[in-house]
């Protein structure tokens, strides 16, 4: 008996099938750091040939999960938007963690847990601690910036007025898939993360998505403390 669907039902099966393939899933995960990558780099990260990668990328393009950025004769691929990134992050939260079978994998897992990008905003222990800091300092209250928070973020280069006009949620909690606590997402999370990169308080790490909190960033953001899963955040006097 054929299944009946309401006219307003979303047809999620084709999108789910695209993500379900291990090679395509690996490519999508590689693009979760927000940068555009060449097909050859995605092939290497997914462990497949260039021809196989091209075939999978064509399907992801057709399914509108990725888009192409052209620079001269070169073509680069990136996620089609923050909505796609949010879907991948939700799937990561409900999925089992892969077994760690080598020292290299253990190191990579540790780096991603410490600090990483969740598409375009800061995640991991650093992202969770940053949200804690914003709340403890009275800069963020119930998903809205306070007057003090707006002044503080403008001082470090966040264009709050432009963020308010963005066509996405302003400052939602984003449940961190390693910490199981919230980090700052949305338009504000993206703009703040961009500002932290520009100031040199965080820097791209040695593996995709990994982020390093610099000494200056640790001092300015976390009072110089080492980040743990329960980093205490001291409110300024």
PDB file of C-alpha atoms in Angstrom:
ATOM      1  CA  UNK A   1       0.000   0.000   0.000  1.00  0.00           C
ATOM      2  CA  UNK A   2       1.461   3.346  -1.061  1.00  0.00           C
ATOM      3  CA  UNK A   3       2.242   5.779   1.732  1.00  0.00           C
ATOM      4  CA  UNK A   4       0.062   8.872   1.825  1.00  0.00           C
ATOM      5  CA  UNK A   5       1.718  12.247   2.201  1.00  0.00           C
ATOM      6  CA  UNK A   6       0.199  15.544   3.162  1.00  0.00           C
ATOM      7  CA  UNK A   7       0.669  18.194   0.496  1.00  0.00           C
ATOM      8  CA  UNK A   8       2.799  20.240   2.879  1.00  0.00           C
ATOM      9  CA  UNK A   9       5.132  17.394   3.855  1.00  0.00           C
ATOM     10  CA  UNK A  10       8.798  17.988   3.099  1.00  0.00           C
ATOM     11  CA  UNK A  11      10.369  15.309   0.916  1.00  0.00           C
ATOM     12  CA  UNK A  12      13.402  14.613   3.094  1.00  0.00           C
ATOM     13  CA  UNK A  13      14.320  11.208   1.655  1.00  0.00           C
ATOM     14  CA  UNK A  14      16.412  12.475  -1.317  1.00  0.00           C
ATOM     15  CA  UNK A  15      18.430  14.823   0.903  1.00  0.00           C
ATOM     16  CA  UNK A  16      18.910  12.120   3.526  1.00  0.00           C
ATOM     17  CA  UNK A  17      20.095   9.704   0.822  1.00  0.00           C
ATOM     18  CA  UNK A  18      22.665  12.212  -0.413  1.00  0.00           C
ATOM     19  CA  UNK A  19      24.113  12.688   3.069  1.00  0.00           C
ATOM     20  CA  UNK A  20      23.981   8.966   3.900  1.00  0.00           C
ATOM     21  CA  UNK A  21      26.720   7.982   1.456  1.00  0.00           C
ATOM     22  CA  UNK A  22      30.026   7.746   3.403  1.00  0.00           C
ATOM     23  CA  UNK A  23      32.076   9.514   0.729  1.00  0.00           C
ATOM     24  CA  UNK A  24      29.649  12.383   0.378  1.00  0.00           C
ATOM     25  CA  UNK A  25      29.318  12.617   4.160  1.00  0.00           C
ATOM     26  CA  UNK A  26      33.098  12.917   4.452  1.00  0.00           C
ATOM     27  CA  UNK A  27      33.131  15.714   1.884  1.00  0.00           C
ATOM     28  CA  UNK A  28      30.332  17.594   3.613  1.00  0.00           C
ATOM     29  CA  UNK A  29      32.084  17.257   6.967  1.00  0.00           C
ATOM     30  CA  UNK A  30      35.282  18.608   5.417  1.00  0.00           C
ATOM     31  CA  UNK A  31      33.359  21.691   4.281  1.00  0.00           C
ATOM     32  CA  UNK A  32      31.970  22.339   7.757  1.00  0.00           C
ATOM     33  CA  UNK A  33      34.818  24.715   8.531  1.00  0.00           C
ATOM     34  CA  UNK A  34      33.170  27.239   6.220  1.00  0.00           C
ATOM     35  CA  UNK A  35      35.922  27.362   3.612  1.00  0.00           C
ATOM     36  CA  UNK A  36      35.673  26.452  -0.067  1.00  0.00           C
ATOM     37  CA  UNK A  37      37.851  23.513  -1.163  1.00  0.00           C
ATOM     38  CA  UNK A  38      38.948  22.222  -4.554  1.00  0.00           C
ATOM     39  CA  UNK A  39      37.671  18.887  -5.817  1.00  0.00           C
ATOM     40  CA  UNK A  40      41.155  17.395  -5.525  1.00  0.00           C
ATOM     41  CA  UNK A  41      41.406  18.347  -1.847  1.00  0.00           C
ATOM     42  CA  UNK A  42      37.959  16.897  -1.157  1.00  0.00           C
ATOM     43  CA  UNK A  43      38.955  13.700  -2.961  1.00  0.00           C
ATOM     44  CA  UNK A  44      42.040  13.412  -0.751  1.00  0.00           C
ATOM     45  CA  UNK A  45      40.095  14.031   2.451  1.00  0.00           C
ATOM     46  CA  UNK A  46      37.434  11.493   1.472  1.00  0.00           C
ATOM     47  CA  UNK A  47      40.027   8.924   0.344  1.00  0.00           C
ATOM     48  CA  UNK A  48      38.683   8.512  -3.194  1.00  0.00           C
ATOM     49  CA  UNK A  49      39.899   9.116  -6.738  1.00  0.00           C
ATOM     50  CA  UNK A  50      39.378  12.408  -8.548  1.00  0.00           C
ATOM     51  CA  UNK A  51      36.821  10.838 -10.878  1.00  0.00           C
ATOM     52  CA  UNK A  52      34.834   9.402  -7.960  1.00  0.00           C
ATOM     53  CA  UNK A  53      34.943  12.743  -6.154  1.00  0.00           C
ATOM     54  CA  UNK A  54      33.642  14.565  -9.235  1.00  0.00           C
ATOM     55  CA  UNK A  55      30.729  12.155  -9.494  1.00  0.00           C
ATOM     56  CA  UNK A  56      29.771  12.673  -5.854  1.00  0.00           C
ATOM     57  CA  UNK A  57      30.169  16.443  -6.061  1.00  0.00           C
ATOM     58  CA  UNK A  58      27.851  16.548  -9.084  1.00  0.00           C
ATOM     59  CA  UNK A  59      25.175  14.823  -6.991  1.00  0.00           C
ATOM     60  CA  UNK A  60      25.690  17.201  -4.075  1.00  0.00           C
ATOM     61  CA  UNK A  61      25.394  20.150  -6.456  1.00  0.00           C
ATOM     62  CA  UNK A  62      22.209  18.779  -7.961  1.00  0.00           C
ATOM     63  CA  UNK A  63      20.823  18.265  -4.459  1.00  0.00           C
ATOM     64  CA  UNK A  64      21.728  21.878  -3.552  1.00  0.00           C
ATOM     65  CA  UNK A  65      23.855  20.838  -0.594  1.00  0.00           C
ATOM     66  CA  UNK A  66      26.990  22.467  -2.017  1.00  0.00           C
ATOM     67  CA  UNK A  67      27.704  25.311  -4.408  1.00  0.00           C
ATOM     68  CA  UNK A  68      30.611  26.239  -6.652  1.00  0.00           C
ATOM     69  CA  UNK A  69      32.864  29.257  -6.306  1.00  0.00           C
ATOM     70  CA  UNK A  70      34.911  30.034  -9.432  1.00  0.00           C
ATOM     71  CA  UNK A  71      38.230  31.855  -9.358  1.00  0.00           C
ATOM     72  CA  UNK A  72      39.625  32.106 -12.850  1.00  0.00           C
ATOM     73  CA  UNK A  73      39.904  28.583 -14.217  1.00  0.00           C
ATOM     74  CA  UNK A  74      39.664  27.043 -10.766  1.00  0.00           C
ATOM     75  CA  UNK A  75      36.488  25.763  -9.143  1.00  0.00           C
ATOM     76  CA  UNK A  76      35.988  25.411  -5.412  1.00  0.00           C
ATOM     77  CA  UNK A  77      33.147  23.844  -3.468  1.00  0.00           C
ATOM     78  CA  UNK A  78      31.503  25.018  -0.276  1.00  0.00           C
ATOM     79  CA  UNK A  79      28.345  24.234   1.662  1.00  0.00           C
ATOM     80  CA  UNK A  80      25.255  25.837   0.170  1.00  0.00           C
ATOM     81  CA  UNK A  81      24.582  27.770   3.369  1.00  0.00           C
ATOM     82  CA  UNK A  82      24.272  27.753   7.120  1.00  0.00           C
ATOM     83  CA  UNK A  83      21.054  25.696   6.920  1.00  0.00           C
ATOM     84  CA  UNK A  84      23.028  22.774   5.476  1.00  0.00           C
ATOM     85  CA  UNK A  85      25.656  23.179   8.195  1.00  0.00           C
ATOM     86  CA  UNK A  86      22.980  23.097  10.900  1.00  0.00           C
ATOM     87  CA  UNK A  87      21.594  19.822   9.519  1.00  0.00           C
ATOM     88  CA  UNK A  88      25.070  18.251   9.582  1.00  0.00           C
ATOM     89  CA  UNK A  89      25.707  19.434  13.143  1.00  0.00           C
ATOM     90  CA  UNK A  90      22.385  17.989  14.332  1.00  0.00           C
ATOM     91  CA  UNK A  91      23.252  14.657  12.713  1.00  0.00           C
ATOM     92  CA  UNK A  92      26.642  14.743  14.456  1.00  0.00           C
ATOM     93  CA  UNK A  93      24.922  15.185  17.826  1.00  0.00           C
ATOM     94  CA  UNK A  94      22.704  12.128  17.374  1.00  0.00           C
ATOM     95  CA  UNK A  95      25.370   9.927  15.756  1.00  0.00           C
ATOM     96  CA  UNK A  96      27.813   7.598  17.470  1.00  0.00           C
ATOM     97  CA  UNK A  97      31.389   8.823  17.804  1.00  0.00           C
ATOM     98  CA  UNK A  98      33.831   6.858  15.626  1.00  0.00           C
ATOM     99  CA  UNK A  99      36.300   4.650  17.472  1.00  0.00           C
ATOM    100  CA  UNK A 100      39.773   6.167  17.932  1.00  0.00           C
ATOM    101  CA  UNK A 101      42.310   3.668  16.584  1.00  0.00           C
ATOM    102  CA  UNK A 102      45.560   5.610  16.440  1.00  0.00           C
ATOM    103  CA  UNK A 103      47.532   8.341  18.166  1.00  0.00           C
ATOM    104  CA  UNK A 104      46.901  10.587  15.170  1.00  0.00           C
ATOM    105  CA  UNK A 105      43.136  10.144  15.456  1.00  0.00           C
ATOM    106  CA  UNK A 106      43.344  10.749  19.208  1.00  0.00           C
ATOM    107  CA  UNK A 107      45.217  14.023  18.628  1.00  0.00           C
ATOM    108  CA  UNK A 108      42.748  15.153  15.976  1.00  0.00           C
ATOM    109  CA  UNK A 109      39.791  14.397  18.247  1.00  0.00           C
ATOM    110  CA  UNK A 110      41.416  16.328  21.097  1.00  0.00           C
ATOM    111  CA  UNK A 111      42.029  19.366  18.874  1.00  0.00           C
ATOM    112  CA  UNK A 112      38.442  19.392  17.601  1.00  0.00           C
ATOM    113  CA  UNK A 113      37.080  19.088  21.123  1.00  0.00           C
ATOM    114  CA  UNK A 114      39.243  22.000  22.292  1.00  0.00           C
ATOM    115  CA  UNK A 115      38.189  24.482  19.600  1.00  0.00           C
ATOM    116  CA  UNK A 116      36.765  24.223  16.097  1.00  0.00           C
ATOM    117  CA  UNK A 117      34.474  26.004  13.702  1.00  0.00           C
ATOM    118  CA  UNK A 118      30.832  24.978  13.522  1.00  0.00           C
ATOM    119  CA  UNK A 119      30.572  26.195   9.915  1.00  0.00           C
ATOM    120  CA  UNK A 120      31.059  29.908  10.633  1.00  0.00           C
ATOM    121  CA  UNK A 121      30.986  30.168  14.430  1.00  0.00           C
ATOM    122  CA  UNK A 122      33.247  29.007  17.255  1.00  0.00           C
ATOM    123  CA  UNK A 123      32.528  25.621  18.829  1.00  0.00           C
ATOM    124  CA  UNK A 124      34.113  23.088  21.161  1.00  0.00           C
ATOM    125  CA  UNK A 125      35.251  23.951  24.677  1.00  0.00           C
ATOM    126  CA  UNK A 126      36.318  27.394  23.491  1.00  0.00           C
ATOM    127  CA  UNK A 127      32.905  28.132  21.979  1.00  0.00           C
ATOM    128  CA  UNK A 128      31.033  26.975  25.081  1.00  0.00           C
ATOM    129  CA  UNK A 129      33.331  28.984  27.366  1.00  0.00           C
ATOM    130  CA  UNK A 130      32.910  32.064  25.166  1.00  0.00           C
ATOM    131  CA  UNK A 131      29.123  31.927  25.495  1.00  0.00           C
ATOM    132  CA  UNK A 132      29.497  31.465  29.251  1.00  0.00           C
ATOM    133  CA  UNK A 133      31.742  34.545  29.323  1.00  0.00           C
ATOM    134  CA  UNK A 134      29.243  36.675  27.377  1.00  0.00           C
ATOM    135  CA  UNK A 135      26.477  35.737  29.788  1.00  0.00           C
ATOM    136  CA  UNK A 136      28.567  36.133  32.942  1.00  0.00           C
ATOM    137  CA  UNK A 137      29.701  39.610  31.866  1.00  0.00           C
ATOM    138  CA  UNK A 138      26.103  40.660  31.251  1.00  0.00           C
ATOM    139  CA  UNK A 139      26.640  41.022  27.512  1.00  0.00           C
ATOM    140  CA  UNK A 140      24.024  38.513  26.409  1.00  0.00           C
ATOM    141  CA  UNK A 141      20.678  37.907  28.044  1.00  0.00           C
ATOM    142  CA  UNK A 142      18.081  35.494  26.720  1.00  0.00           C
ATOM    143  CA  UNK A 143      19.456  35.490  23.193  1.00  0.00           C
ATOM    144  CA  UNK A 144      19.639  39.294  23.001  1.00  0.00           C
ATOM    145  CA  UNK A 145      22.593  41.631  23.308  1.00  0.00           C
ATOM    146  CA  UNK A 146      22.488  44.037  26.205  1.00  0.00           C
ATOM    147  CA  UNK A 147      23.595  47.641  25.765  1.00  0.00           C
ATOM    148  CA  UNK A 148      26.915  46.735  27.429  1.00  0.00           C
ATOM    149  CA  UNK A 149      27.274  43.734  25.141  1.00  0.00           C
ATOM    150  CA  UNK A 150      26.669  45.804  22.045  1.00  0.00           C
ATOM    151  CA  UNK A 151      29.321  48.307  23.098  1.00  0.00           C
ATOM    152  CA  UNK A 152      31.826  45.553  23.916  1.00  0.00           C
ATOM    153  CA  UNK A 153      31.368  43.726  20.611  1.00  0.00           C
ATOM    154  CA  UNK A 154      31.584  46.907  18.570  1.00  0.00           C
ATOM    155  CA  UNK A 155      34.917  47.641  20.253  1.00  0.00           C
ATOM    156  CA  UNK A 156      36.393  44.413  18.884  1.00  0.00           C
ATOM    157  CA  UNK A 157      35.065  44.966  15.378  1.00  0.00           C
ATOM    158  CA  UNK A 158      31.608  43.342  15.274  1.00  0.00           C
ATOM    159  CA  UNK A 159      29.186  45.310  13.091  1.00  0.00           C
ATOM    160  CA  UNK A 160      26.140  44.713  15.279  1.00  0.00           C
ATOM    161  CA  UNK A 161      23.824  46.762  13.048  1.00  0.00           C
ATOM    162  CA  UNK A 162      24.685  44.607  10.031  1.00  0.00           C
ATOM    163  CA  UNK A 163      24.258  41.449  12.093  1.00  0.00           C
ATOM    164  CA  UNK A 164      20.729  42.496  13.043  1.00  0.00           C
ATOM    165  CA  UNK A 165      19.851  42.818   9.358  1.00  0.00           C
ATOM    166  CA  UNK A 166      21.157  39.355   8.433  1.00  0.00           C
ATOM    167  CA  UNK A 167      18.617  36.885   7.099  1.00  0.00           C
ATOM    168  CA  UNK A 168      19.202  34.307   9.795  1.00  0.00           C
ATOM    169  CA  UNK A 169      18.529  33.939  13.501  1.00  0.00           C
ATOM    170  CA  UNK A 170      20.337  36.553  15.561  1.00  0.00           C
ATOM    171  CA  UNK A 171      21.977  34.736  18.493  1.00  0.00           C
ATOM    172  CA  UNK A 172      20.540  31.252  19.045  1.00  0.00           C
ATOM    173  CA  UNK A 173      22.078  28.627  21.282  1.00  0.00           C
ATOM    174  CA  UNK A 174      23.735  25.913  19.198  1.00  0.00           C
ATOM    175  CA  UNK A 175      24.078  22.652  21.104  1.00  0.00           C
ATOM    176  CA  UNK A 176      27.712  21.578  20.873  1.00  0.00           C
ATOM    177  CA  UNK A 177      28.051  17.975  19.725  1.00  0.00           C
ATOM    178  CA  UNK A 178      31.184  17.280  21.801  1.00  0.00           C
ATOM    179  CA  UNK A 179      30.448  19.344  24.924  1.00  0.00           C
ATOM    180  CA  UNK A 180      26.676  18.731  24.998  1.00  0.00           C
ATOM    181  CA  UNK A 181      26.281  22.352  26.070  1.00  0.00           C
ATOM    182  CA  UNK A 182      25.475  25.423  24.019  1.00  0.00           C
ATOM    183  CA  UNK A 183      27.841  27.650  22.089  1.00  0.00           C
ATOM    184  CA  UNK A 184      26.790  30.846  20.299  1.00  0.00           C
ATOM    185  CA  UNK A 185      25.368  30.350  16.820  1.00  0.00           C
ATOM    186  CA  UNK A 186      23.469  32.406  14.284  1.00  0.00           C
ATOM    187  CA  UNK A 187      24.441  35.696  12.704  1.00  0.00           C
ATOM    188  CA  UNK A 188      26.022  37.048  15.895  1.00  0.00           C
ATOM    189  CA  UNK A 189      28.084  33.898  16.451  1.00  0.00           C
ATOM    190  CA  UNK A 190      29.395  34.132  12.881  1.00  0.00           C
ATOM    191  CA  UNK A 191      30.246  37.838  13.107  1.00  0.00           C
ATOM    192  CA  UNK A 192      31.954  37.431  16.485  1.00  0.00           C
ATOM    193  CA  UNK A 193      34.024  34.497  15.235  1.00  0.00           C
ATOM    194  CA  UNK A 194      35.108  36.504  12.186  1.00  0.00           C
ATOM    195  CA  UNK A 195      36.178  39.350  14.460  1.00  0.00           C
ATOM    196  CA  UNK A 196      38.189  36.974  16.657  1.00  0.00           C
ATOM    197  CA  UNK A 197      40.037  35.664  13.587  1.00  0.00           C
ATOM    198  CA  UNK A 198      40.760  39.210  12.409  1.00  0.00           C
ATOM    199  CA  UNK A 199      42.147  40.218  15.811  1.00  0.00           C
ATOM    200  CA  UNK A 200      44.346  37.133  15.963  1.00  0.00           C
ATOM    201  CA  UNK A 201      42.654  35.815  19.093  1.00  0.00           C
ATOM    202  CA  UNK A 202      41.885  32.563  17.314  1.00  0.00           C
ATOM    203  CA  UNK A 203      43.638  31.012  14.315  1.00  0.00           C
ATOM    204  CA  UNK A 204      43.064  28.145  11.913  1.00  0.00           C
ATOM    205  CA  UNK A 205      44.481  24.877  13.216  1.00  0.00           C
ATOM    206  CA  UNK A 206      46.531  22.187  11.551  1.00  0.00           C
ATOM    207  CA  UNK A 207      43.548  20.019  10.557  1.00  0.00           C
ATOM    208  CA  UNK A 208      40.225  20.939   8.907  1.00  0.00           C
ATOM    209  CA  UNK A 209      37.807  22.730  11.259  1.00  0.00           C
ATOM    210  CA  UNK A 210      40.338  22.875  14.107  1.00  0.00           C
ATOM    211  CA  UNK A 211      40.928  26.291  15.687  1.00  0.00           C
ATOM    212  CA  UNK A 212      43.707  27.405  18.015  1.00  0.00           C
ATOM    213  CA  UNK A 213      43.052  29.952  20.736  1.00  0.00           C
ATOM    214  CA  UNK A 214      46.176  32.125  20.734  1.00  0.00           C
ATOM    215  CA  UNK A 215      47.887  33.334  23.887  1.00  0.00           C
ATOM    216  CA  UNK A 216      46.399  36.786  23.388  1.00  0.00           C
ATOM    217  CA  UNK A 217      42.978  35.271  22.774  1.00  0.00           C
ATOM    218  CA  UNK A 218      43.194  33.122  25.888  1.00  0.00           C
ATOM    219  CA  UNK A 219      44.130  36.181  27.912  1.00  0.00           C
ATOM    220  CA  UNK A 220      41.450  38.461  26.453  1.00  0.00           C
ATOM    221  CA  UNK A 221      38.626  35.931  26.279  1.00  0.00           C
ATOM    222  CA  UNK A 222      39.243  33.519  29.138  1.00  0.00           C
ATOM    223  CA  UNK A 223      41.502  35.383  31.593  1.00  0.00           C
ATOM    224  CA  UNK A 224      44.424  33.167  30.557  1.00  0.00           C
ATOM    225  CA  UNK A 225      42.779  30.000  31.903  1.00  0.00           C
ATOM    226  CA  UNK A 226      43.259  26.581  30.369  1.00  0.00           C
ATOM    227  CA  UNK A 227      40.016  25.409  28.816  1.00  0.00           C
ATOM    228  CA  UNK A 228      38.350  22.359  30.303  1.00  0.00           C
ATOM    229  CA  UNK A 229      34.879  20.913  29.903  1.00  0.00           C
ATOM    230  CA  UNK A 230      33.793  23.028  32.874  1.00  0.00           C
ATOM    231  CA  UNK A 231      35.951  26.143  32.572  1.00  0.00           C
ATOM    232  CA  UNK A 232      34.869  28.617  35.277  1.00  0.00           C
ATOM    233  CA  UNK A 233      34.276  32.077  33.907  1.00  0.00           C
ATOM    234  CA  UNK A 234      35.087  34.941  36.249  1.00  0.00           C
ATOM    235  CA  UNK A 235      32.949  38.032  35.919  1.00  0.00           C
ATOM    236  CA  UNK A 236      34.788  41.326  35.644  1.00  0.00           C
ATOM    237  CA  UNK A 237      34.550  43.506  38.767  1.00  0.00           C
TER     238      UNK A 237
END
